[in-house]
Amino acid sequence: MEAAVSEKNSVSVFLENLDVSENTSNNSYVSEVISEAKDRLLNSKLPNKKQESWKYSKIAPWLKKKYCCSRSNEDFDISAYASTSVNANTLVFVNGYYRDDLSILRDSQNGVIIQNMTEAVDLFKDDIDKYYNKAKDASFFADLNTVYHTNGVFIKVDENVIAETTVHLLHIQTGTGTIAQSRNLVILEKNSKLDILESQLELNASDSISNHLSEFFVNENALLNYTLIQKGGDNAAIHSNYFIQEDFSKLNSNVFSLQKKFIRNNHSVRTVGTDTETRLNGSFMPGANEQFDNRTLLDHRNVRGYSEEVYKGILFEKSNAVFYGRIFVDQKAQQTNAYLNNSNILMDDSARMHSKPELEIYADDVKCSHGSATGDFDTEAQFYLQARGISLDSARKMLIHAFMNEVSGKIENIEIRDVVNSYMNERMMKLDQ
Amino acid sequence: MDSIIKIKNLHAELSDGTKILNGVNLEVKPGEIHAIMGPNGSGKSTLASVLAGREDYIVTEGEVEYNGMDLLDLSPEDRAREGVFLAFQYPVEIPGVSNINFLKTSINEIRAYKGEGPISAKEFLGMVSEKSKLVELDNKLKNRSVNEGFSGGEKKRNEIFQMAMLEPKLAILDETDSGLDIDALRIVAHGVNTLKSSENASIVITHYQRLLDYIVPDIVHVLWNGRIIKSGPKELALELEDKGYDWLKKEVITE
């Protein structure tokens, strides 16, 4: 009993140390959502390794720190960030605050609404009441985001509209001990299409944490292409995406975890419609004393869903990574076809990989497979390349590329693919020395 | 005439101390084809690996002079750049690296080593189309990942294709005949024979005599227990085919 009390206190201590104000809303529904989340938070425990979902990732040290939400008006050149080379409507968030002055809205298009979340709550009340908070779960960080998020973006693509320009959410974290929490809502109406790039970068940030959360609703026959790049500094990132797919909709999600002290991605897809197609892919490259944890859930709830999931990791010296991929097939979800694979290369004996693919199937007419393989770098292939005159250095790079390119190669947008590849190259050059 | 390679009293062992080569002596001159035969475990593949620079083996004694250089002093890639080519017994599959990109990188790194600029796309493609005909390599295979999903015969033909592209001074063919049907064997041998010149040389390692019907050696050596115990003209291979290796082993033991 005493233990429980002290755990409960630890949440209060964490919240007291959080120099951020709670959200309020004029919208009665949103206001209720916030107060429910607050109640749950106060009655929850801080994530800790006794919980199954946090068994292998050491979040505890990050929850002992004090954070404040420093709004920054610092002016800087966003073109220094490679991801801005993608032709896109770029929305810049600094420490979770939207920066109109830094954002670049190149093209406006009829039927593509891009709105600051704070304003959207009033302007798009019907959509907010219909979609807001409907995809997310009730985990600690999701609730934390609900109560304390600063701002975010509301994106809506109308029926039969193909968004011609990529929307780029550029998160920049800066300062020491900051917390950045954006809250985003993306709605693709029937027969629409949208490409989203989200990049999480930093500017002289340390001991900081981010907890961004997005909900995506991919309605009937719509297509969403989503890419996430995570890179930068001695900081922690908790990142949550919740996708809901309706009939005949398609989702391609590609996630690249390249550098941060701590990354935890909670990415889940619920296919409520029939005949959905889902592709979830990821690459992660943790370096020394970094810990990357990718947690995915593919929740098949309806018939004839197709899903394909490939996560690949290269773990360097003294790094640590977790992959937990769960596929759930509801009793109703007959003729589901689901494939999940996680493969990893350990570049050093001191690297640690925890991989747990999981299938939970309640329907009897399904085709599901999952696999996981973790091994050392293929020195036989390396020697083969050397024996053809290719230097040791080039040989290693070629092999690492070949392994990782399988995932970046799945990005359809060539500009985004090139940017991802250049981030990966840069990362590799630093790590593989 | 100067030799291409001169191996003197070569001793090599595994990291656990298992001795595999126990004093190999061999000299190969330009224009020559040498065959190395011997029973399983005699050290044939080890000799090939040591010459190519595989790190699994430690050379404890002896020296290898290649083209006037100390071969053992060179990294595996520098050996290749200097013209040593090992056709692998088990060519490695490399998913995600296309055969063509691999070869282009290889050629360009070799050219850079020699102080030459990168090969032009036109010249490269011309070479690819000419040399792949030599070993009847299917066009589709060139764009596939290196050796991935290739049949045994295709892998071996791909080795000879690479050899044709790189034009080595010294080719070491490690059991290139193993696992080949008669057609593939003929194609591979045709490739090797066509590439033969008065400037280069080959060391053909084989377990069976049948390859030597197609690639005719100048000298046949028998390796046993990590040493060359007998050398002779091509007829020696036929004798081995007839009588096996036991009579030679006895000869050595009674010495």
CSV table of C-alpha atoms in Angstrom, one decimal, chain A residues 378 380-395 398-399 401-403 405, chain B residues 53-54 76-77 80-81 85-86 88 92 94-97 102 106 109-110 146-147 159 162 166:
chain,number,residue,atom,x,y,z
A,378,ASP,CA,28.3,-9.9,-42.3
A,380,GLU,CA,31.9,-12.6,-45.3
A,381,ALA,CA,30.2,-10.1,-47.5
A,382,GLN,CA,32.6,-7.4,-46.5
A,383,PHE,CA,35.6,-9.6,-47.5
A,384,TYR,CA,33.9,-10.4,-50.8
A,385,LEU,CA,33.7,-6.7,-51.6
A,386,GLN,CA,37.3,-6.1,-50.5
A,387,ALA,CA,38.4,-9.0,-52.7
A,388,ARG,CA,37.1,-7.0,-55.6
A,389,GLY,CA,39.2,-4.0,-54.8
A,390,ILE,CA,36.6,-2.1,-52.7
A,391,SER,CA,38.0,-0.5,-49.6
A,392,LEU,CA,37.0,-1.7,-46.1
A,393,ASP,CA,35.4,1.7,-45.5
A,394,SER,CA,33.3,1.7,-48.7
A,395,ALA,CA,32.5,-2.0,-48.2
A,398,MET,CA,27.7,-0.3,-49.0
A,399,LEU,CA,26.5,-3.1,-46.8
A,401,HIS,CA,23.2,1.1,-47.0
A,402,ALA,CA,22.0,-2.0,-48.6
A,403,PHE,CA,20.5,-3.1,-45.4
A,405,ASN,CA,17.8,1.2,-48.0
B,53,GLY,CA,44.0,-11.8,-47.6
B,54,ARG,CA,41.2,-13.4,-45.6
B,76,PRO,CA,42.8,-7.6,-49.4
B,77,GLU,CA,41.5,-4.6,-51.4
B,80,ALA,CA,42.7,-7.0,-55.8
B,81,ARG,CA,43.8,-3.6,-57.1
B,85,PHE,CA,41.5,-12.2,-58.2
B,86,LEU,CA,39.9,-14.9,-56.1
B,88,PHE,CA,35.1,-17.8,-54.5
B,92,VAL,CA,28.4,-14.4,-51.2
B,94,ILE,CA,24.6,-9.4,-50.9
B,95,PRO,CA,20.9,-8.4,-50.8
B,96,GLY,CA,20.4,-4.7,-51.7
B,97,VAL,CA,23.6,-4.2,-53.7
B,102,PHE,CA,29.0,-3.4,-57.2
B,106,SER,CA,34.9,-2.1,-57.8
B,109,GLU,CA,38.1,2.0,-56.8
B,110,ILE,CA,40.7,0.0,-58.7
B,146,VAL,CA,24.8,-9.6,-56.0
B,147,ASN,CA,24.3,-13.4,-56.2
B,159,GLU,CA,32.5,-15.0,-60.6
B,162,GLN,CA,33.6,-10.4,-62.6
B,166,LEU,CA,38.5,-6.8,-63.8
